[in-house]
CSV table of C-alpha atoms in Angstrom, one decimal:
chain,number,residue,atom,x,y,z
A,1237,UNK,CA,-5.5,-2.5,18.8
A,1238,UNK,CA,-4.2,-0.3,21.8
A,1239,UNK,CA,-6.1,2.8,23.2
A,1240,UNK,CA,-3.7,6.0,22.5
A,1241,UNK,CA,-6.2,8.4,23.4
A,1242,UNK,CA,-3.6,9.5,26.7
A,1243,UNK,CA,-0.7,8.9,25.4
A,1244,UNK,CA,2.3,10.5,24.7
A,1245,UNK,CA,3.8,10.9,21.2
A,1246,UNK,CA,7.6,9.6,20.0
A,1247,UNK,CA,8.8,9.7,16.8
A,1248,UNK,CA,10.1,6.6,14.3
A,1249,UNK,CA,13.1,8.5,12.7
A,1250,UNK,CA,13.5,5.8,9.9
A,1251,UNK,CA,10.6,4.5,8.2
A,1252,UNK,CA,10.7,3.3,4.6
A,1253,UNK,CA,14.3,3.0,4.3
A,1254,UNK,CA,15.7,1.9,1.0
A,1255,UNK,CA,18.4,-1.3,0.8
A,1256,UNK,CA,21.0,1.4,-0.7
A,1257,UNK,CA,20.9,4.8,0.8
A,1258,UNK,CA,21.6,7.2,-1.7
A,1259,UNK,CA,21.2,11.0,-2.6
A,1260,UNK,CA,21.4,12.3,1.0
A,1261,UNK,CA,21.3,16.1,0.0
A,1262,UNK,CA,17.7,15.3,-1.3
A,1263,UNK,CA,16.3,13.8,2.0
A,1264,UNK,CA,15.0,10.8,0.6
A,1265,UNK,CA,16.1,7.9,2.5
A,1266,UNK,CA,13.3,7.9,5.0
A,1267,UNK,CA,10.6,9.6,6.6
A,1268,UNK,CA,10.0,10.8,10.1
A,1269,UNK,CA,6.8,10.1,11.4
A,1270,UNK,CA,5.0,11.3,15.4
A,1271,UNK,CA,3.3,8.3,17.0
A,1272,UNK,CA,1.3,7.7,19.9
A,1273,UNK,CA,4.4,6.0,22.5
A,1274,UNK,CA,3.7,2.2,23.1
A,1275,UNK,CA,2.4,2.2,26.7
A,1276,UNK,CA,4.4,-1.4,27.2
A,1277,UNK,CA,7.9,-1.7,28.1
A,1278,UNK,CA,11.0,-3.8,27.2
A,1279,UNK,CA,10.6,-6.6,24.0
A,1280,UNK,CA,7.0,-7.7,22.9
A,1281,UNK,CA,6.9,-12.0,22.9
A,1282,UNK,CA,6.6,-13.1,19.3
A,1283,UNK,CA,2.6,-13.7,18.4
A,1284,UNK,CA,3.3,-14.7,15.1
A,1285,UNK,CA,5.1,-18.0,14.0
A,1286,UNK,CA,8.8,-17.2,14.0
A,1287,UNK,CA,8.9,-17.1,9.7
A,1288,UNK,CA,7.4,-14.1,9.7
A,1289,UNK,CA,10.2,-12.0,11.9
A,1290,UNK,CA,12.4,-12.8,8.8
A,1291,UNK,CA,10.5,-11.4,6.3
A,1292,UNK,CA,11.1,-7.9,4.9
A,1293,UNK,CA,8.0,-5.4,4.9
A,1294,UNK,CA,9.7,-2.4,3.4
A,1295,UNK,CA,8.8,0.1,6.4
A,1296,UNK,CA,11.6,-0.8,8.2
A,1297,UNK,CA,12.3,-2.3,11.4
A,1298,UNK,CA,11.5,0.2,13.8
A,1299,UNK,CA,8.3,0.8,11.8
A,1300,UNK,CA,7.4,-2.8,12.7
A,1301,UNK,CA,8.3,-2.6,16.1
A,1302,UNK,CA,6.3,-0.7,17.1
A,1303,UNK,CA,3.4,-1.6,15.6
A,1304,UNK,CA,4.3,-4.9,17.2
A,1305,UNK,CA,4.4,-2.8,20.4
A,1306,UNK,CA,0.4,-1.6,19.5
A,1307,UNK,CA,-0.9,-4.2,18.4
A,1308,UNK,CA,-1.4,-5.7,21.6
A,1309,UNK,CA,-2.1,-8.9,19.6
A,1310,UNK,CA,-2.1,-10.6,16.3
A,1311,UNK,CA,-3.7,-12.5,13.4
A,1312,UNK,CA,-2.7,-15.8,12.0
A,1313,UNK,CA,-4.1,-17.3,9.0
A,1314,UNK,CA,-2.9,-20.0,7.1
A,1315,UNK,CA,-4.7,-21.2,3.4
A,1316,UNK,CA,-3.9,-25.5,3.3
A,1317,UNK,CA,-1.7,-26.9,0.9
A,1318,UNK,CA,-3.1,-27.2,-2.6
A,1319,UNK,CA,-6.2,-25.4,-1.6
A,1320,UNK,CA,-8.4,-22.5,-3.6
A,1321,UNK,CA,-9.2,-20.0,-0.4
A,1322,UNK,CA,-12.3,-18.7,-2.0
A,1323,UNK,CA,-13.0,-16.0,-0.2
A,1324,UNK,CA,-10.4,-13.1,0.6
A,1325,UNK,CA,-8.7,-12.3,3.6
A,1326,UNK,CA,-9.8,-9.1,4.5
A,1327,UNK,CA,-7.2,-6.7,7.4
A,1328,UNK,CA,-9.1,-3.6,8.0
A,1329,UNK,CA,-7.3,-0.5,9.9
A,1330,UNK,CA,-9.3,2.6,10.6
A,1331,UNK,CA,-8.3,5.6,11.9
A,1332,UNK,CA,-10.6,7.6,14.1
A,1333,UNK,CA,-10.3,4.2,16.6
A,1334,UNK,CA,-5.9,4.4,15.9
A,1335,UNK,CA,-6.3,0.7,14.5
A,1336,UNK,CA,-2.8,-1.2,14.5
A,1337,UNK,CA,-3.1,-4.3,13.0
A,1338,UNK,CA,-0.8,-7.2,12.8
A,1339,UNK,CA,-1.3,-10.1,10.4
A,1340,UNK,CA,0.5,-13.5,9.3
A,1341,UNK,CA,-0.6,-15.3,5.9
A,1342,UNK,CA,0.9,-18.5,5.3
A,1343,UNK,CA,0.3,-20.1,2.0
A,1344,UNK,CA,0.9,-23.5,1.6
A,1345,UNK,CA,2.4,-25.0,-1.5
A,1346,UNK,CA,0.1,-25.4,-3.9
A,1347,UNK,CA,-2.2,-23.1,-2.9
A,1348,UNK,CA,-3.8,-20.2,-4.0
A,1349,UNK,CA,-5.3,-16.8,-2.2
A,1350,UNK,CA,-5.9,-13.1,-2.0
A,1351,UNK,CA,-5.1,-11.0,0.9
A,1352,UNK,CA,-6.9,-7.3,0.9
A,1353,UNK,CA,-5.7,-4.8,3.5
A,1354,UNK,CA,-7.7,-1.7,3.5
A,1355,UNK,CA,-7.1,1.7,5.5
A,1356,UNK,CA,-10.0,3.9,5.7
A,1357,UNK,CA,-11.6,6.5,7.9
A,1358,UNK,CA,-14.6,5.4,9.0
A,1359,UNK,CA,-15.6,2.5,11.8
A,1360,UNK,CA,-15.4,-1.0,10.8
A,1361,UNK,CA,-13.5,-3.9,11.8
A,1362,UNK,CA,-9.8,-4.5,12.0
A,1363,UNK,CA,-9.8,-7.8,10.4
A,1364,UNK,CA,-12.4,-9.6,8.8
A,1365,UNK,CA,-12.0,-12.9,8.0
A,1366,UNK,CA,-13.8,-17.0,9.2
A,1367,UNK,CA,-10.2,-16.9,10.8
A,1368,UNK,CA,-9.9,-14.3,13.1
A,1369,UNK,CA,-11.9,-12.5,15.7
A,1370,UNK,CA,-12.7,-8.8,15.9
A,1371,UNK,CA,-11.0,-6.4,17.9
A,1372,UNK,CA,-12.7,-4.3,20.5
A,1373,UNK,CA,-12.5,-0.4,19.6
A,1374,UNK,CA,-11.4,2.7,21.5
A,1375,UNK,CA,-12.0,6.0,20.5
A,1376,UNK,CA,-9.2,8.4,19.7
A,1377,UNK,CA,-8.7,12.2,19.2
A,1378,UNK,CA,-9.1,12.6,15.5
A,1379,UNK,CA,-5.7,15.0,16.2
A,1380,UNK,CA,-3.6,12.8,17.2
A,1381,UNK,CA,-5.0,9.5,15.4
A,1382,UNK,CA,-1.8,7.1,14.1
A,1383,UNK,CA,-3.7,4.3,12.3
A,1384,UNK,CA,-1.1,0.8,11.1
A,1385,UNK,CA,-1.9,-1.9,9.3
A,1386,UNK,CA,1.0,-4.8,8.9
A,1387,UNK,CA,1.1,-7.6,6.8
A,1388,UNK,CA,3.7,-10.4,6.1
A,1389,UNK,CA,3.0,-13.0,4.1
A,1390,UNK,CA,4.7,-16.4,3.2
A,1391,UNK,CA,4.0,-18.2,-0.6
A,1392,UNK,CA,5.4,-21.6,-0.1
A,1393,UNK,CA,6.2,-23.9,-3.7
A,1394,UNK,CA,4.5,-23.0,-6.7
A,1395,UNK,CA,1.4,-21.5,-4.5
A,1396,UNK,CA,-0.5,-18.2,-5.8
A,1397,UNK,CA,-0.9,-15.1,-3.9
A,1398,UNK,CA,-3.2,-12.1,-5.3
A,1399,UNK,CA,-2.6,-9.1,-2.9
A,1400,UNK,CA,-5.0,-6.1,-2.7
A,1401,UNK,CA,-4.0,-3.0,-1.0
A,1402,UNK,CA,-5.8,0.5,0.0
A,1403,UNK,CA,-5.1,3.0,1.6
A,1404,UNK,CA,-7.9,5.8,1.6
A,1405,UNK,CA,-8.2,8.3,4.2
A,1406,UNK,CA,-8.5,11.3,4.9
A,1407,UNK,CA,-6.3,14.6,4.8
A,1408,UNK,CA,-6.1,14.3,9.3
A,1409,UNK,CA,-4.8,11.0,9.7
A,1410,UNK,CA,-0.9,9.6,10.0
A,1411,UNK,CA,-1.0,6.0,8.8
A,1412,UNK,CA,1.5,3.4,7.5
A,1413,UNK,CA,1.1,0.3,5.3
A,1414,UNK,CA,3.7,-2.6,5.5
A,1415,UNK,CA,3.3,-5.7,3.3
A,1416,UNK,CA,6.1,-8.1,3.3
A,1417,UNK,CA,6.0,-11.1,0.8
A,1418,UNK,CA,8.1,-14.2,1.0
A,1419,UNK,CA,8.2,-16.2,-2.3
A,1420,UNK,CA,9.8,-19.8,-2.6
A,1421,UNK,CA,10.2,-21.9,-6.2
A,1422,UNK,CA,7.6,-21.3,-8.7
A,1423,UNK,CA,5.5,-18.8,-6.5
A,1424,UNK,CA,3.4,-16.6,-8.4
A,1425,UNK,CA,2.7,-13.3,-6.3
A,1426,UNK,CA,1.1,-10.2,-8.0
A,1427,UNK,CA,0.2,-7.3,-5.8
A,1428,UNK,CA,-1.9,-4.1,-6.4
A,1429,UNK,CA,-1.4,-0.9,-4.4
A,1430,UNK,CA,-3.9,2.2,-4.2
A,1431,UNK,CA,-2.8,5.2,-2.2
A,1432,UNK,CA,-6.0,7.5,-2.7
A,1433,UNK,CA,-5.5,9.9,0.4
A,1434,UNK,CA,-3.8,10.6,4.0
A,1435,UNK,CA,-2.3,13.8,5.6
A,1436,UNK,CA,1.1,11.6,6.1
A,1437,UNK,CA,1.2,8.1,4.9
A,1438,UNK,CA,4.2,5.6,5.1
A,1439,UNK,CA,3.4,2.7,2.3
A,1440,UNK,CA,6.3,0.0,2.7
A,1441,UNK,CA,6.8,-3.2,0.6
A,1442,UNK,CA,9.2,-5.8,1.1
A,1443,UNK,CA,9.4,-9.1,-1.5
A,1444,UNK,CA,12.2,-12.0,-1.1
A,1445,UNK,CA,12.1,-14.1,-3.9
A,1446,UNK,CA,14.6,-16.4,-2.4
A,1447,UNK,CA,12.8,-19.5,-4.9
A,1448,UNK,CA,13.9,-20.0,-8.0
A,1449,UNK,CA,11.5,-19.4,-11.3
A,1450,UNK,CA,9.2,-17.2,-8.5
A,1451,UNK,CA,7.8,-14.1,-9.6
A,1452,UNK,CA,5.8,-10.6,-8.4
A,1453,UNK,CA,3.9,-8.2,-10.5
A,1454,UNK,CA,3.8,-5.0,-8.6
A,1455,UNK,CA,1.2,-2.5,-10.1
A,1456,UNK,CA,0.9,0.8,-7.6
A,1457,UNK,CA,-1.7,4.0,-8.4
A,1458,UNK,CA,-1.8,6.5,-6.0
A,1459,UNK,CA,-3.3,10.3,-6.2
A,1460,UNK,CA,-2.3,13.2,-3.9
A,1461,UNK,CA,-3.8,16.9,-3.7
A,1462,UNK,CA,-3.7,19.7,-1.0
A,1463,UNK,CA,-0.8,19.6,1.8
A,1464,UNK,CA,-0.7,15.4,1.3
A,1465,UNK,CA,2.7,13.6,2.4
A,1466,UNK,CA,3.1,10.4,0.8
A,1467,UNK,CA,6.2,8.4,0.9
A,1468,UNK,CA,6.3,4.9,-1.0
A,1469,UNK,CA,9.4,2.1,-0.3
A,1470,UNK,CA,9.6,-0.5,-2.9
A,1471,UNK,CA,12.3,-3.1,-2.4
A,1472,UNK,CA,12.3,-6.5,-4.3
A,1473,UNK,CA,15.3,-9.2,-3.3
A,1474,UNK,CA,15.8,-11.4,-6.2
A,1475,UNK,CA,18.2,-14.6,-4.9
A,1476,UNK,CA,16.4,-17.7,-6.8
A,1477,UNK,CA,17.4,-18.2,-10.3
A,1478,UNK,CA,14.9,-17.6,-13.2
A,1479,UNK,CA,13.4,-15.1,-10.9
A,1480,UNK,CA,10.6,-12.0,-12.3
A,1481,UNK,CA,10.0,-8.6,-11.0
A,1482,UNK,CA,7.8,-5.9,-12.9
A,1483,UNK,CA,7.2,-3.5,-11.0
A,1484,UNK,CA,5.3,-0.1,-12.4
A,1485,UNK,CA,3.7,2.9,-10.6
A,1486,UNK,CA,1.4,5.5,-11.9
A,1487,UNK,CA,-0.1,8.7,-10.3
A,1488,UNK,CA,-1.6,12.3,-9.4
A,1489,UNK,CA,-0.1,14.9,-7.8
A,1490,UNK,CA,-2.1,18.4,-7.2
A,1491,UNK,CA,-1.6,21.1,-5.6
A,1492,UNK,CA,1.1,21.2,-2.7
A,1493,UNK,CA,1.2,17.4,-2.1
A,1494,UNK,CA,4.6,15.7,-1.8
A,1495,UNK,CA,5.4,12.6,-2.4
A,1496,UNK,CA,8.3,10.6,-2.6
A,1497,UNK,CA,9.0,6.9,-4.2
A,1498,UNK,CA,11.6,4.6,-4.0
A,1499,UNK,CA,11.7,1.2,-6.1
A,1500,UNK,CA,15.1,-0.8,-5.1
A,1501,UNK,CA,15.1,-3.8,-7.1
A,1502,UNK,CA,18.3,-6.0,-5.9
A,1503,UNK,CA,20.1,-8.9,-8.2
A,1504,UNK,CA,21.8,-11.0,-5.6
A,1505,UNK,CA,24.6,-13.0,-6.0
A,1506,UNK,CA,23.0,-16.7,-7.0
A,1507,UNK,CA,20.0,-14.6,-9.1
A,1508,UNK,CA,21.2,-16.4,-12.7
A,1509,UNK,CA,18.9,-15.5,-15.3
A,1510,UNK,CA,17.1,-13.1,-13.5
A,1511,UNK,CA,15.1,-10.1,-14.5
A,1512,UNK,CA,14.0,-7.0,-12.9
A,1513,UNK,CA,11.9,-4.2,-14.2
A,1514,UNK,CA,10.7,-0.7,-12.8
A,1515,UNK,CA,8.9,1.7,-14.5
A,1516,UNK,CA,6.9,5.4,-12.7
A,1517,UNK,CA,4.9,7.6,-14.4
A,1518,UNK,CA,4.0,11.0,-12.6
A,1519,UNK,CA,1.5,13.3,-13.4
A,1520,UNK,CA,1.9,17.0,-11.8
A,1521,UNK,CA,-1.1,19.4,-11.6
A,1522,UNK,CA,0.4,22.2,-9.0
A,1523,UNK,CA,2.6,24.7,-8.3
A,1524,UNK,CA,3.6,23.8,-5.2
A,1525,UNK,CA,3.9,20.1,-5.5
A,1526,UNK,CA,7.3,18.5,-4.0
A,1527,UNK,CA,7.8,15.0,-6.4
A,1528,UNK,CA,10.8,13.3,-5.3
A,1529,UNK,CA,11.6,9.2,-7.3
A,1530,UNK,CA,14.6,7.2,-6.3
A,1531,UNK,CA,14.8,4.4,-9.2
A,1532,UNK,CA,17.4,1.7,-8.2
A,1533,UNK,CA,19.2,-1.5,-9.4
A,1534,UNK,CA,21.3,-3.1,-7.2
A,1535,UNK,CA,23.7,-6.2,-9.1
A,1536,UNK,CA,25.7,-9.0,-7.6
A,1537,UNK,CA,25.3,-11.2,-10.1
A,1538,UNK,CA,26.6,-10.9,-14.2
A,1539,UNK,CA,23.8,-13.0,-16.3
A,1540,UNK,CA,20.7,-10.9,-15.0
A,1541,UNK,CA,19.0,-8.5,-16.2
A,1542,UNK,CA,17.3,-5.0,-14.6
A,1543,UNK,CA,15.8,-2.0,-15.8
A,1544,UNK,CA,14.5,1.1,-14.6
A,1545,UNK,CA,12.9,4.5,-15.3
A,1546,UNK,CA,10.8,7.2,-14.7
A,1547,UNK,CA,8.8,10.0,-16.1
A,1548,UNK,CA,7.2,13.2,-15.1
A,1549,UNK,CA,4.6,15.9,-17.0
A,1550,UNK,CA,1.6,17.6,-16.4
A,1551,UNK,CA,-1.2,18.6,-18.7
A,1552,UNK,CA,-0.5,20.5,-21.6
A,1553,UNK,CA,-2.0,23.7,-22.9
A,1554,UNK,CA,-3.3,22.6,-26.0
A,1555,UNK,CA,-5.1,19.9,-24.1
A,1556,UNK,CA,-6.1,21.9,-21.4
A,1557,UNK,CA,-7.6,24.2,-24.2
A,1558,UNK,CA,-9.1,21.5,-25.6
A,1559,UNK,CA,-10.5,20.2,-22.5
A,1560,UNK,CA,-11.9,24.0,-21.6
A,1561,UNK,CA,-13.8,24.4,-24.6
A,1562,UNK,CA,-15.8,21.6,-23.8
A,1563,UNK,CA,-17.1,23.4,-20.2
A,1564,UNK,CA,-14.4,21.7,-17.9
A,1565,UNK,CA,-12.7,24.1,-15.3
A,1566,UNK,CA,-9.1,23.8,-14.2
A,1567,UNK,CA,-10.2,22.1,-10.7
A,1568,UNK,CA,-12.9,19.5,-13.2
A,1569,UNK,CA,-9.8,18.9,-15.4
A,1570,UNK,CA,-7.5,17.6,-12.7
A,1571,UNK,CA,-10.9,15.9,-11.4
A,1572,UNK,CA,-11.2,14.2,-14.3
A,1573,UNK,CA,-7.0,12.2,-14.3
A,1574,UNK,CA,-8.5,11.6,-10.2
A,1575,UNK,CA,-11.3,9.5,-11.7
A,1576,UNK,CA,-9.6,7.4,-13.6
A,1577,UNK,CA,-7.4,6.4,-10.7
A,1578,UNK,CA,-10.2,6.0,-8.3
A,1579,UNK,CA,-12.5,3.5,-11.4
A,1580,UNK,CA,-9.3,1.7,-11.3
A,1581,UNK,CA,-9.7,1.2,-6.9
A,1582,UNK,CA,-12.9,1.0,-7.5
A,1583,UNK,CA,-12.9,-2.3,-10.6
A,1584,UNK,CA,-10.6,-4.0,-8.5
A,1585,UNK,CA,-11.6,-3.7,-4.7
A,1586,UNK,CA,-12.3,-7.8,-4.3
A,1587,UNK,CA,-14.4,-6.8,-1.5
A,1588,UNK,CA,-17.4,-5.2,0.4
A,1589,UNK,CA,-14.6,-3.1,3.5
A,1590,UNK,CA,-12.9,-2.0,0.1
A,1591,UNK,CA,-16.1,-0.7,-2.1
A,1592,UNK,CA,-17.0,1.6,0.8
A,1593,UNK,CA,-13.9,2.9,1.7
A,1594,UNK,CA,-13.0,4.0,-1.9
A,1595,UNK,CA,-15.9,5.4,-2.5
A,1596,UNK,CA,-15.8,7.9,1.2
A,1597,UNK,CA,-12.8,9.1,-0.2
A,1598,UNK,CA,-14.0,9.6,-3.9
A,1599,UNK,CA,-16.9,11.4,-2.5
A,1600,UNK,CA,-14.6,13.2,-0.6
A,1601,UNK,CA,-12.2,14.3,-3.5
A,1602,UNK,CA,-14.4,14.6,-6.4
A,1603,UNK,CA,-17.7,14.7,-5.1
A,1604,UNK,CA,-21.4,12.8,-4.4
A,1605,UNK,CA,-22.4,13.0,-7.8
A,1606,UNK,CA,-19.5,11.2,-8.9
A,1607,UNK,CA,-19.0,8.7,-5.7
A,1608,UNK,CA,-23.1,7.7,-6.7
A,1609,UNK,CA,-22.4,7.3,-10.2
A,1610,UNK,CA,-19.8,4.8,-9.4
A,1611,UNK,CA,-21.6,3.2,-6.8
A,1612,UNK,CA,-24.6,3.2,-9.6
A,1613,UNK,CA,-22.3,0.8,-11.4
A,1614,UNK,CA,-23.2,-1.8,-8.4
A,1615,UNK,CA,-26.8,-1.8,-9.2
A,1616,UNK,CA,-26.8,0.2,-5.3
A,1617,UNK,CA,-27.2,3.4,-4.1
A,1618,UNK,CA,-24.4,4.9,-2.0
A,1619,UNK,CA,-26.1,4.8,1.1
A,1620,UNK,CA,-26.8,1.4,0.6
A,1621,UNK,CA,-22.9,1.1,0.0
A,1622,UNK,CA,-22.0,3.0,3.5
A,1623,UNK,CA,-24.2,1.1,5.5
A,1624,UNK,CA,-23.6,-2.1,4.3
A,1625,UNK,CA,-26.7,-3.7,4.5
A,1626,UNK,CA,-26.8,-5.2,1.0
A,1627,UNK,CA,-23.7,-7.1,1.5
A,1628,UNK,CA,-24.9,-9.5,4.3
């Protein structure tokens, strides 16, 4: 983690670039983003084993360059061959400090684990795990706060990876999310995504499935209201044979948020017997709201198989009547579609950095009554949640 609090600002010009640029007139093959400008000079020595360079983490190289640059150091962890790790590995970015966190994961064959990487505004530490040592903090301008959080990942032979990922900040802070995923034969890899809040947020994900018979599940949720900028890069390489990829997306957009999704799933040349699979649905509740989806299937290869679609709507009158004569208001209505994403976060969090974190931002978008009923649901109160003291 680097202190930016003096520093000057540069700009990454290509984040989340898709494999196949397409659609130019639309603007949506990548996203500018203003970040604090590394203080060091010339190439940063490799901290991680050199594996991890080669693996794709969907934000683009630039993106992960530079937080290479910030960093200013990184974490290895690596789960032993035909182990259970039973307890997570838990990366943990947070924004007022401009966190940039870098983080290996090797898996070895056999093995099974789950990674959680949570982005939050509040103080905590970057990583937690019996593996790696905290970080000392800095404080930064809340204006100029540019939080990262990298992740790559390698799943050796038949090993199991369960990924957890959330993002929830609030609607000041710049952040971006890489998670890069290297499967070999048999790996089983299934990843869950939550993007619950962010002024600008860059979410990138990158899977090889170079091994044949290897497989990811790829469930994303993600909610967006006010003036929110949220751009999500989904690409999938499938080069073993026999090879899996579902990948499906739901969310909320309100009021003038934008957000823009791209799923590239791409049958290489060798991917026999392959299948690939992406499905979005998008819910629109505003005016003013900017919803942009780039489905893609890219084919090298003639016995595979990929699909691909997407859907938009918004709430219809007949059951925004219905929903009004039972006392809900436009604002409770939209509310209520919120919930149901954050109970999702919330079921599946894995762990104590993750409980708190969705439930600042839930309080934040739809209230204390309804961040303490869910906390209720813990047998705690949500101070006791905040402060942490019951999870020692």
């Amino acid at each position: 983690m680097a202190d930016t609090t003096a520093q000057a600002m540069t700009t990454l010009a290509h984040v989340n670039v898709p494999p196949a640029q397409t659609w130019n007139y639309l603007r949506i093959n990548d996203i500018k983003l203003e970040v604090p400008k590394p203080d060091s000079k010339g190439d940063v020595p490799a901290r991680l084993p050199e594996l991890f360079g080669r693996i794709p983490a969907g934000i683009g190289n630039e993106a992960v360059s530079w937080i290479e640059h910030m960093a200013g150091d990184s974490h290895y962890v690596e789960v032993p061959r035909g182990t259970v790790r039973q307890s997570p590995i838990v990366a943990v970015s947070t924004a007022e400090t401009g966190d940039v966190a870098d983080t290996g994961v090797n898996v070895r064959e056999g093995a099974e684990a789950t990674v959680i990487m949570v982005s939050r505004t509040s103080n905590g530490p970057m990583v937690e795990s019996s593996d790696v040592d905290e970080s000392a903090k800095a404080p930064v301008d809340p204006a100029t706060s540019v939080s990262a959080n990298l992740m790559r990942i390698n799943v050796e032979r038949g090993a199991k990876l369960h990924v957890l990922e959330f993002v929830a900040l609030d609607d000041a802070h710049t952040h971006i999310d890489g998670l890069g995923i290297s499967a070999a034969e048999g790996a089983e890899v299934d990843v869950r995504q939550y993007a619950l809040g962010g002024a600008k947020v860059a979410m990138g994900l990158g899977v090889d499935l170079f091994g044949n018979s290897s497989r990811l599940q790829l469930d994303t949720r993600y909610f967006a209201h006010q003036k929110n900028v949220l751009d999500i890069n989904h690409a999938v390489y499938q080069r073993g044979r026999l090879t899996r990829a579902d990948i499906v997306s739901q969310g909320l957009l309100a009021d003038a948020a934008h957000k823009t999704m791209r799923e590239t799933i791409d049958l290489q040349h060798g991917a026999k017997g392959s299948k690939g699979n992406e499905t979005e649905t998008v819910l629109v509740e505003g005016d003013e709201v900017v919803n942009k989806t780039l489905p893609v299937i890219l084919c090298d290869e003639d016995d595979v198989a990929g699909n691909h679609g997407a859907s938009i709507g918004s709430i219809s009158p007949e059951q925004e009547i219905y929903l009004q004569d039972r006392g809900l208001s436009e604002d409770q209505i939209t509310k209520l579609f919120a919930r149901a994403i954050f109970d999702d976060a919330f079921i599946h969090a894995g762990s104590d950095e993750a409980i708190g974190a969705i439930l600042d931002r839930a309080e934040t978008v739809l209230g204390q009554d309804t961040a303490v009923d869910m906390s209720e649901g813990l047998g705690l109160s949500l101070d006791d949640i905040k402060s942490e003291e019951d999870f020692d």
